[in-house]
Short mmCIF file of C-alpha atoms in Angstrom, two decimals:
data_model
loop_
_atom_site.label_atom_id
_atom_site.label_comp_id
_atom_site.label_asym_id
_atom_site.label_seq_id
_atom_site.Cartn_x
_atom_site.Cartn_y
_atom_site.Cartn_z
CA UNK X 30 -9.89 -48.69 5.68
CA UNK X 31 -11.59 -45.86 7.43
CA UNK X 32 -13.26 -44.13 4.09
CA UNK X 33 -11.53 -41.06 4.52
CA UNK X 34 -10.43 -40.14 0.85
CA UNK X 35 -13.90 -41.83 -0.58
CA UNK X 36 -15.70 -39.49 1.75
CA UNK X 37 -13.74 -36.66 0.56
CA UNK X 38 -14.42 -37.34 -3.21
CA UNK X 39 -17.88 -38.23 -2.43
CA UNK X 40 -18.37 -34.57 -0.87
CA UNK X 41 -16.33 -32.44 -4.03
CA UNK X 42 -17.71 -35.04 -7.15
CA UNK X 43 -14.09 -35.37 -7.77
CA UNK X 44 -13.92 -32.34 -10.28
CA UNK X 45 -12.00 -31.84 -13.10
CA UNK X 46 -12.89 -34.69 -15.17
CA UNK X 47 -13.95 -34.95 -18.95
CA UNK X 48 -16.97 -34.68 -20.56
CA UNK X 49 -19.67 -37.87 -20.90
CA UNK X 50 -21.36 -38.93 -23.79
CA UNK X 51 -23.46 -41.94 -24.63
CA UNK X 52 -20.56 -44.08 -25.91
CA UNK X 53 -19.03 -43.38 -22.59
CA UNK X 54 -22.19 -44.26 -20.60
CA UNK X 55 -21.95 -47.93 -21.97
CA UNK X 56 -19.08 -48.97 -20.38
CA UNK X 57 -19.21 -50.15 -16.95
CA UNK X 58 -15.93 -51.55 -15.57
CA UNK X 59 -12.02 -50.25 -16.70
CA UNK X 60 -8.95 -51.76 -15.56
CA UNK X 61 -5.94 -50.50 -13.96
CA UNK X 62 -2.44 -51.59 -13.32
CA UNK X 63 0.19 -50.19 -10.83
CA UNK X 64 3.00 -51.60 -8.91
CA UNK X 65 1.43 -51.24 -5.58
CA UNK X 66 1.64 -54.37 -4.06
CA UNK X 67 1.86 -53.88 -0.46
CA UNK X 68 -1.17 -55.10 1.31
CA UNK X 69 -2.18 -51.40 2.67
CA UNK X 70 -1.09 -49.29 -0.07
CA UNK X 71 -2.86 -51.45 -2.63
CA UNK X 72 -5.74 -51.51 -0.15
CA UNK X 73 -5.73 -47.49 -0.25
CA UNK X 74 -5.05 -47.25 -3.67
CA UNK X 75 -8.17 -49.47 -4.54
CA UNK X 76 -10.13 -47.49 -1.96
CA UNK X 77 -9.35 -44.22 -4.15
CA UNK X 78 -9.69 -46.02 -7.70
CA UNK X 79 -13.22 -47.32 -6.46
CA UNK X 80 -14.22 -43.78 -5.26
CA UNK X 81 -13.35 -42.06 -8.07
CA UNK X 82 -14.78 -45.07 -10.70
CA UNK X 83 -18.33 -44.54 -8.87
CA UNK X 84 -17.77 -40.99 -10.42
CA UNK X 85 -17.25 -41.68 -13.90
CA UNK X 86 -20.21 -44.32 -13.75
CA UNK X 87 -17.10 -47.28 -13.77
CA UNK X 88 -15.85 -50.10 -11.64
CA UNK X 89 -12.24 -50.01 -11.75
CA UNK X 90 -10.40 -53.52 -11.74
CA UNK X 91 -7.13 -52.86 -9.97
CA UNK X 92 -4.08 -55.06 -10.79
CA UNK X 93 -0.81 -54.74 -9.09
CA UNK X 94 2.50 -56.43 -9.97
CA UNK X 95 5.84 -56.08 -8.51
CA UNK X 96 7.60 -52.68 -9.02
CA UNK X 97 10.43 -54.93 -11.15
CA UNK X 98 8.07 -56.38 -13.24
CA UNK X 99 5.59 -53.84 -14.31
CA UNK X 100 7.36 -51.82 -16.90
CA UNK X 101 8.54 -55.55 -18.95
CA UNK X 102 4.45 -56.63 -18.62
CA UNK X 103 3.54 -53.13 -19.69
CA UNK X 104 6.12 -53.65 -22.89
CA UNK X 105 4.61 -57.00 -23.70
CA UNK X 106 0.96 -55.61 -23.58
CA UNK X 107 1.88 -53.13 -25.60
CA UNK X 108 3.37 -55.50 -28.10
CA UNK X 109 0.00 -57.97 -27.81
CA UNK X 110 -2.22 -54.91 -27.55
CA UNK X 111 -3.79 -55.94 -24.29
CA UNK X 112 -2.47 -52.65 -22.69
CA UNK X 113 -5.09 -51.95 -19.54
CA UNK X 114 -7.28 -48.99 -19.48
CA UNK X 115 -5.21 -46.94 -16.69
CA UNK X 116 -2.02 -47.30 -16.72
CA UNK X 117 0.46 -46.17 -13.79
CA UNK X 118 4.40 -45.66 -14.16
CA UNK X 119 7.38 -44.28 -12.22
CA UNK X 120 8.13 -40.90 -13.72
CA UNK X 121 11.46 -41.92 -14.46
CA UNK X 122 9.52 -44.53 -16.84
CA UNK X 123 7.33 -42.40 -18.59
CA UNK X 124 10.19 -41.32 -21.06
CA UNK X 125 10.56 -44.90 -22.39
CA UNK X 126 6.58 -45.97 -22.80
CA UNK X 127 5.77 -42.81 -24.26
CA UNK X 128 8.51 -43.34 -26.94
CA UNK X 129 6.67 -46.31 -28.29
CA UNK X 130 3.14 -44.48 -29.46
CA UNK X 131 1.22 -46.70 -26.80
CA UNK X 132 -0.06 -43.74 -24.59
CA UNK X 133 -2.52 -40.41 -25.19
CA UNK X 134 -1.67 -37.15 -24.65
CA UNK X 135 -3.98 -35.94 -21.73
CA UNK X 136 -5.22 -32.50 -23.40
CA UNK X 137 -7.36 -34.32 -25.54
CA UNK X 138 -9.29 -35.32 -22.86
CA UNK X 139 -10.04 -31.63 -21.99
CA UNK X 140 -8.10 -32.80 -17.95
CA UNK X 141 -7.65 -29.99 -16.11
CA UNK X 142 -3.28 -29.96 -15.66
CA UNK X 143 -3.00 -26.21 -13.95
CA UNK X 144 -1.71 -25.47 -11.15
CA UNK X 145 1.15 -28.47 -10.75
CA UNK X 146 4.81 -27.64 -9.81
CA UNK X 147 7.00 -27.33 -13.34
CA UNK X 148 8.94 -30.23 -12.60
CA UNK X 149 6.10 -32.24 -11.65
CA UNK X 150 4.64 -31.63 -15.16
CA UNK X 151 7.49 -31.72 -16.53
CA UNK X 152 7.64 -35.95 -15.50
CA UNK X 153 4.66 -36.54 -17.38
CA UNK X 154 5.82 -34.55 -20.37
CA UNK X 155 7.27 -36.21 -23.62
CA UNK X 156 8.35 -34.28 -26.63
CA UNK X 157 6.13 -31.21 -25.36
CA UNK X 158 2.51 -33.50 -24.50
CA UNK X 159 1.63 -34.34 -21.02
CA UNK X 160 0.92 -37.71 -21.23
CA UNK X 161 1.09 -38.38 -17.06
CA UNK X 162 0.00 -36.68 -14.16
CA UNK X 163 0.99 -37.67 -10.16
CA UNK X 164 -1.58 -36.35 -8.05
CA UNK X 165 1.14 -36.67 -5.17
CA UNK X 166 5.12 -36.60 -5.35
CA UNK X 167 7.98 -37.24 -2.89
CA UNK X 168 11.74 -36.11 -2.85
CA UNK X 169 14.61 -35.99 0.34
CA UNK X 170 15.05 -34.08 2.64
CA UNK X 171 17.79 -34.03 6.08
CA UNK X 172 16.41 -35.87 8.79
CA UNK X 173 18.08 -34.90 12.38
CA UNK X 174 17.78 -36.38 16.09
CA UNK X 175 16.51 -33.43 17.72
CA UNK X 176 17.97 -34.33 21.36
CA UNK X 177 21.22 -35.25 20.03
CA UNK X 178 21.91 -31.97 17.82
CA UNK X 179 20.75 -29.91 21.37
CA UNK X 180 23.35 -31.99 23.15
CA UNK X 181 26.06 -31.48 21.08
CA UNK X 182 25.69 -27.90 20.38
CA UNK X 183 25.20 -27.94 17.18
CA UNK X 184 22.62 -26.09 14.40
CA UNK X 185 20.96 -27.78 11.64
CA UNK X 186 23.61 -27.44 8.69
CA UNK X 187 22.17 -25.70 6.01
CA UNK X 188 25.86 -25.80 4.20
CA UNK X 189 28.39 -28.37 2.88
CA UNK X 190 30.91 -27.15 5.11
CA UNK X 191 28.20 -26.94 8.24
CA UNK X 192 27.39 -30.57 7.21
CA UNK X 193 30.60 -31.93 8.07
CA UNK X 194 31.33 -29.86 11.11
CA UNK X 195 28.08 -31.38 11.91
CA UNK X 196 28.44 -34.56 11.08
CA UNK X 197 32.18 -35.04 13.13
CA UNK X 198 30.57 -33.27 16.26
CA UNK X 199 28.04 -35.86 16.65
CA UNK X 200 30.34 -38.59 15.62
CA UNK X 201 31.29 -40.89 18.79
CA UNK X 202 31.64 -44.68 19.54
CA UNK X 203 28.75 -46.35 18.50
CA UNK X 204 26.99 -43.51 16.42
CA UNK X 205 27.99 -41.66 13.14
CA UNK X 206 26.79 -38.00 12.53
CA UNK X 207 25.50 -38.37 8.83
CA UNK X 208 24.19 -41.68 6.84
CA UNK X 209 23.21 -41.90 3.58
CA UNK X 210 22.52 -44.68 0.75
CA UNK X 211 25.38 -45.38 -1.57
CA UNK X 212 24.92 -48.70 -2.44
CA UNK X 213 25.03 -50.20 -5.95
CA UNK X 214 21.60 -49.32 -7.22
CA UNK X 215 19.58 -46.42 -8.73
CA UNK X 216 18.48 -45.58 -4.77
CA UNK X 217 22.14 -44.23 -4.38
CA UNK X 218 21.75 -42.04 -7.28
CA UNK X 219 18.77 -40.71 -6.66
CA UNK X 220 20.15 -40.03 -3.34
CA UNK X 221 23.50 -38.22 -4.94
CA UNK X 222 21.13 -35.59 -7.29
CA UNK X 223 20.83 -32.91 -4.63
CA UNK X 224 24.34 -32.92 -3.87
CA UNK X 225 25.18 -32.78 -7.93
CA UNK X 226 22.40 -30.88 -9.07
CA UNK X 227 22.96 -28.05 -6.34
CA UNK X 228 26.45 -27.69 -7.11
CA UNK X 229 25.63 -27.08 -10.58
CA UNK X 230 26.76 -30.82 -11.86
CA UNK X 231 24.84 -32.36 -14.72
CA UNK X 232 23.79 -35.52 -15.73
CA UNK X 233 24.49 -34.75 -19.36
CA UNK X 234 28.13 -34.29 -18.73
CA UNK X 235 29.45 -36.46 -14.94
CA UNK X 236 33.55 -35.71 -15.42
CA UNK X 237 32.80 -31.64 -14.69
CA UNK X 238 34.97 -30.54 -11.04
CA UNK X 239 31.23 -29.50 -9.90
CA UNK X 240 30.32 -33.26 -9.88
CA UNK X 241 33.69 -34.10 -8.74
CA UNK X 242 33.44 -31.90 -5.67
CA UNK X 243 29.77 -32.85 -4.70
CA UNK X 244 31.59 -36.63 -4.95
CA UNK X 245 34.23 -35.53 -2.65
CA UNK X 246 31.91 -34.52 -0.07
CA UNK X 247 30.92 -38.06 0.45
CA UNK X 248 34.13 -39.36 0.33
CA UNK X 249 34.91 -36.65 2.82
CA UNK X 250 32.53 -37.71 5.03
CA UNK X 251 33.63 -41.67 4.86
CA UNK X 252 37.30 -40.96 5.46
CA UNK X 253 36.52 -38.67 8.78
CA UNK X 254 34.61 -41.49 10.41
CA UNK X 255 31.50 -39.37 10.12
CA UNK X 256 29.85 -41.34 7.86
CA UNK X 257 30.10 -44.92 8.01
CA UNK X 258 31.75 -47.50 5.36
CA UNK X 259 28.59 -49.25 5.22
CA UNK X 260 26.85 -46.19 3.45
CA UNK X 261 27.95 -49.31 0.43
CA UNK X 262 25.78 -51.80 1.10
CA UNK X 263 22.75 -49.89 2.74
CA UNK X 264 19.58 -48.89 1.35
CA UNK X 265 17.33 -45.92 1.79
CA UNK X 266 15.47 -48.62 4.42
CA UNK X 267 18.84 -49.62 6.13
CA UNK X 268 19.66 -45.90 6.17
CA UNK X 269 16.15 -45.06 8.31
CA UNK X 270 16.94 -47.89 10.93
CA UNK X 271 19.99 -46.90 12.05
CA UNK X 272 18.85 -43.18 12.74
CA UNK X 273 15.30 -44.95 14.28
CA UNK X 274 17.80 -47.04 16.46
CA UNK X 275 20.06 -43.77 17.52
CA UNK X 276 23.10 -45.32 15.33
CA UNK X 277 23.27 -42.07 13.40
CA UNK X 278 22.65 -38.26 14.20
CA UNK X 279 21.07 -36.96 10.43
CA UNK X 280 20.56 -39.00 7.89
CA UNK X 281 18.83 -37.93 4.24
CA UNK X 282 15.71 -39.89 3.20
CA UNK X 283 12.20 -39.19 1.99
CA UNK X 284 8.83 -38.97 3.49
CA UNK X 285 7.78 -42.01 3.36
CA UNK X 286 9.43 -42.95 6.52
CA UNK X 287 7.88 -40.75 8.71
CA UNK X 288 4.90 -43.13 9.45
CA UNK X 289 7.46 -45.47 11.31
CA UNK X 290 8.99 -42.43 12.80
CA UNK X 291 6.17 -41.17 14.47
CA UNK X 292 5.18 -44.73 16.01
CA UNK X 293 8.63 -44.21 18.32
CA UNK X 294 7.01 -41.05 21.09
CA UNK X 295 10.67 -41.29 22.39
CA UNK X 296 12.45 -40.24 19.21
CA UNK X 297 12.64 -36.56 18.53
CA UNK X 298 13.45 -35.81 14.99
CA UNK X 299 13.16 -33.13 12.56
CA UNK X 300 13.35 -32.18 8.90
CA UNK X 301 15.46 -29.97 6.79
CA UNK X 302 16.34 -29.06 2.87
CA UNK X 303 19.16 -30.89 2.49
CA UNK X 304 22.37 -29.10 2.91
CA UNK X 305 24.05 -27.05 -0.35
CA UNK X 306 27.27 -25.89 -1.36
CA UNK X 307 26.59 -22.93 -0.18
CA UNK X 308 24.69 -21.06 2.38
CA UNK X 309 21.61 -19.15 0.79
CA UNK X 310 21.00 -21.47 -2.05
CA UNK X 311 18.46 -23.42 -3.00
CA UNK X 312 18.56 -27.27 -3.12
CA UNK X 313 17.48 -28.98 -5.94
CA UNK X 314 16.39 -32.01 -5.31
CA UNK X 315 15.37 -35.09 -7.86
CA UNK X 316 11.44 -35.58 -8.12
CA UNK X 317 10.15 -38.92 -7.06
CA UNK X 318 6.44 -40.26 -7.47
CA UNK X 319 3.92 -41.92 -10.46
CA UNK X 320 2.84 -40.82 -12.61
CA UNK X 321 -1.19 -42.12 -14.80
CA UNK X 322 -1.54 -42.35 -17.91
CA UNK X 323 -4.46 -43.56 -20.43
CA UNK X 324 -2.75 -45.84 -22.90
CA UNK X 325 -4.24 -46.11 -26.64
CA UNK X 326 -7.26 -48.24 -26.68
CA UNK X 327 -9.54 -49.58 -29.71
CA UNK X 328 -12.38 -48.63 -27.47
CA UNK X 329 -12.51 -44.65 -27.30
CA UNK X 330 -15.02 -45.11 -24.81
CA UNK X 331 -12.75 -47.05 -22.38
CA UNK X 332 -10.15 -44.34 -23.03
CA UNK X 333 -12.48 -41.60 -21.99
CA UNK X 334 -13.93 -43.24 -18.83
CA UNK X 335 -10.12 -43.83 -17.57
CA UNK X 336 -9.52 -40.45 -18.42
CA UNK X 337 -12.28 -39.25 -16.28
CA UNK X 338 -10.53 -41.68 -13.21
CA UNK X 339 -7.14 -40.13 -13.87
CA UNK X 340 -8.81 -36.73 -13.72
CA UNK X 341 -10.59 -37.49 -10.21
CA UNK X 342 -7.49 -38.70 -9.37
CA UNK X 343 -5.89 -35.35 -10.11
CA UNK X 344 -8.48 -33.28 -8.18
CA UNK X 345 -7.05 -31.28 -5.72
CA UNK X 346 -9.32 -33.24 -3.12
CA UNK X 347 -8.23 -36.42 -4.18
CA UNK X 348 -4.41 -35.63 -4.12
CA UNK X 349 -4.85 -33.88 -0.60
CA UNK X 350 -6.28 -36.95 1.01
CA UNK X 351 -3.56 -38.96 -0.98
CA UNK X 352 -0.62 -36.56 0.76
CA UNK X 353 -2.06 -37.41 3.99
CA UNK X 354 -2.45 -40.53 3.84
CA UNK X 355 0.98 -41.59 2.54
CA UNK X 356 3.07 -38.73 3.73
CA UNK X 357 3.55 -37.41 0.39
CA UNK X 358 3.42 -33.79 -1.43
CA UNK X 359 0.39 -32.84 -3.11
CA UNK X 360 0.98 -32.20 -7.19
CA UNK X 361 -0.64 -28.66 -7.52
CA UNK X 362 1.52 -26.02 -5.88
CA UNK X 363 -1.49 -23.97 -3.59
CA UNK X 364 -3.04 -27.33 -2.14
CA UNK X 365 1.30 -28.32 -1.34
CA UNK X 366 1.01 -25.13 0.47
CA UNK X 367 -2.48 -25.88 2.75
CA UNK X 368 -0.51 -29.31 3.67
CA UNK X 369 2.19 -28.05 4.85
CA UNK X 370 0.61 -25.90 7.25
CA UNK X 371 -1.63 -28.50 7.96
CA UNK X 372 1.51 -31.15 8.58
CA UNK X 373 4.28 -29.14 9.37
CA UNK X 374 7.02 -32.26 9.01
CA UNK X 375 6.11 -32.17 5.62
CA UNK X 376 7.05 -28.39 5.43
CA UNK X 377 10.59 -28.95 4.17
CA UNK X 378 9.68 -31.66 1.53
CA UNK X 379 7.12 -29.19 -0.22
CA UNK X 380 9.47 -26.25 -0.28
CA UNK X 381 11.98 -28.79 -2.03
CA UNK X 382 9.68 -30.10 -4.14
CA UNK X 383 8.80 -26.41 -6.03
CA UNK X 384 12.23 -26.62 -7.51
CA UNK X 385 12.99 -30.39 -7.69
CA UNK X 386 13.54 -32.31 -11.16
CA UNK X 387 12.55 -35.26 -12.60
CA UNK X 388 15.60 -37.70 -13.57
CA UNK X 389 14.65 -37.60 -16.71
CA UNK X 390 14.69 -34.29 -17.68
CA UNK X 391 17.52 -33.55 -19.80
CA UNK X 392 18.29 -37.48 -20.50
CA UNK X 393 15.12 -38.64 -21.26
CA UNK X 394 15.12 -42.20 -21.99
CA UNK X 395 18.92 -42.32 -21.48
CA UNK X 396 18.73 -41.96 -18.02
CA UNK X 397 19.38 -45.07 -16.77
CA UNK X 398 22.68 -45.27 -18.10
CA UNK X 399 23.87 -41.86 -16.21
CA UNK X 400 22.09 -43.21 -13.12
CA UNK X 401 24.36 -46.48 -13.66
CA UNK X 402 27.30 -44.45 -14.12
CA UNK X 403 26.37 -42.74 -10.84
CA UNK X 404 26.43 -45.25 -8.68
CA UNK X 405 29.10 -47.01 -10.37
CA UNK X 406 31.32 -43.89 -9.21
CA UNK X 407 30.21 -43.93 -6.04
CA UNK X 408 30.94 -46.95 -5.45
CA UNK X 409 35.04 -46.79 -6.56
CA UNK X 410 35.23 -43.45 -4.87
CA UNK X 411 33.70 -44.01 -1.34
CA UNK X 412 36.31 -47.73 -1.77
CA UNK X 413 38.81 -45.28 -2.52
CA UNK X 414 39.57 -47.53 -5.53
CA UNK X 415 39.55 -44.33 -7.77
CA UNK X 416 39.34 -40.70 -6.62
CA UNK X 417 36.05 -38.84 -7.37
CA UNK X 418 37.74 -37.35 -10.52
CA UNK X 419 38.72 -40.99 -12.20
CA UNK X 420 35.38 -42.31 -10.43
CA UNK X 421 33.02 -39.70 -12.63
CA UNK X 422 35.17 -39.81 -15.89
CA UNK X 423 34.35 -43.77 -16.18
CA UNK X 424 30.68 -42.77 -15.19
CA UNK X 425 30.43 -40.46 -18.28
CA UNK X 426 31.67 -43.49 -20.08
CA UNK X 427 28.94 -45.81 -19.18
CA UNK X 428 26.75 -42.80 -19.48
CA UNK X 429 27.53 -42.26 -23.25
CA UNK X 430 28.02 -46.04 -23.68
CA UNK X 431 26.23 -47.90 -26.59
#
């Protein structure tokens, strides 16, 4: 680990915490659960927590379980009451473990939440308390090979219809213009938002002809041979090697895999908001990233030195050094702004993420079942089992299923 971020925090005293008091000053450790269990993203993340404990007076004890399995343990903890002191969760997640009384609202804590992107506050927000803040967020974005737009002829599409001039131009034998993830999981969804969301679709109602026609782009796209079949079965990861291994021209994904990008000097790529409807709007895109939280405690003390964590966490330092580190965008809207001038391939993801949405925002807890629906019509439609129309009428039925 080179220090970088405890450096940073060192240098600013990681403002924007809560106030101490002598209750507070007794407690000396905290602990802290996530789902970050790769070796060098736990490693950073325990780098951060341990920077920003020795500024509350704490030692953070990290714990990280497998992205499946944290939201079950959190539900058992909070049945046995054994909850940890800082608690991360997917945004998408928040929604449900709010619900059950088991977290605190943030304000009482006196944390500092200005500044941050509506959306992003909004995926901490249940029934009108923050009770989460992400000091750093992600969404997608259209990646394109450079050399092989510029040999082709051909722009960056901004449009639908650009997209799949695009797309066919840079088709040939052994490459595809466009990829994307449609497989049978929530990845595909999340994928599908900007397309639904832009066209003015809704997750509240799937059977509309504006979710129908964002549908029939991809379908579009399959049946012209600019898009390959395979879109079924890949994920976000399968999506990212074949544009790394020139198998596909543009291809929509998020930030995190520019690190693996930039290790290839001899592939030229570039980002772009990903395409809309029409030319001149502006994408909306779904909001990806974690969100803390300080869950109830019968120690007020413990609650208040995790609050001060989750605060240092949140300081515009912190989430800086966080952005840069794991090619994310930081939370509060004027520090997004010095990164992207400071990393200008993150330039596209930032403007996106001023207008992106959490999934849960008009769904709540309920979201999972549209996001199953999703995928599910995806699925029959790119097949061509059922035709975008049939494909999003049984998704609003598993959407409004019991």
């Amino acid at each position: 680990m080179t220090g970088t971020i405890a450096l940073a925090l060192a240098a600013t005293g990681c403002g924007g915490g809560t106030g101490t008091g002598s209750a507070t000053s007794e407690v000396t450790s905290i602990t802290a659960l996530d789902y970050y269990t790769d070796a060098s993203e736990h490693g950073q993340w325990d780098e951060i927590l341990t920077a920003c404990g020795r500024t509350a007076g704490v030692k953070v004890e990290q714990t990280s379980v497998p992205p499946a399995s944290l939201v079950p343990r959190v539900l058992r903890q909070a049945s046995s009451r054994t909850l940890p002191d800082l608690l991360m969760l997917d945004n998408p997640d928040l929604q449900q473990i709010a619900q059950t009384g088991v977290l605190t609202p943030l304000d009482q804590y006196g944390i500092d939440a200005s500044g941050f992107a509506k959306g992003i506050l909004s995926a901490g927000t249940y029934q009108g308390k923050v009770y989460g803040l992400a000091p750093d967020v992600s969404t997608v974005a259209l990646f394109f090979n450079k050399d092989m737009l510029a040999k082709a002829g051909v722009a960056v599409p901004r449009s639908w219809d650009e997209l799949k001039t695009a797309a066919a131009k840079l088709t040939r034998p052994g490459r595809y213009g466009m990829a994307v993830d449609a497989n049978a999981t929530f990845e595909s969804s999340w994928q599908f938002l900007p397309f639904l969301w832009s066209n003015g679709g809704d997750e509240k109602q799937l059977d509309t002809p504006q979710a129908a026609q964002a549908l029939q782009l991809w379908v579009d796209l399959v049946k012209s041979g600019s898009m390959s079949k395979s879109v079924l079965n890949w994920t976000q990861a399968d999506v990212h090697d074949q544009f790394a291994n020139g198998k596909t021209a543009m291809m929509l994904n998020g930030p995190w895999r520019i690190p693996a990008l930039n290790k290839d000097e001899n592939l030229h790529w570039g980002v772009a908001s990903v395409p809309v409807p029409r030319t001149g709007q502006t994408p909306v895109t779904p909001l990806g990233g974690e969100v803390w939280t300080v869950p109830q405690s019968p120690s007020k003390a413990r609650q208040e030195k995790a609050a001060q964590v989750l605060a240092c966490l949140n300081d515009s330092s912190s989430m800086l050094s966080l952005a840069k580190q794991h090619f994310t965008v930081p939370s509060r809207s004027t520090v997004a702004s010095q990164y992207a001038e400071q990393v200008p391939s993150m330039a596209a993801f930032v403007q996106s993420v001023e207008s992106a949405r959490p999934r849960t925002a008009k769904l709540g807890v309920k979201w999972p079942k549209a996001a199953t629906g999703i995928h599910t019509a995806i699925q029959a439609a790119l097949t061509g089992q059922q035709t975008p129309e049939e494909a999003l009428s049984h998704a609003q039925q598993i959407a409004t299923s019991n």
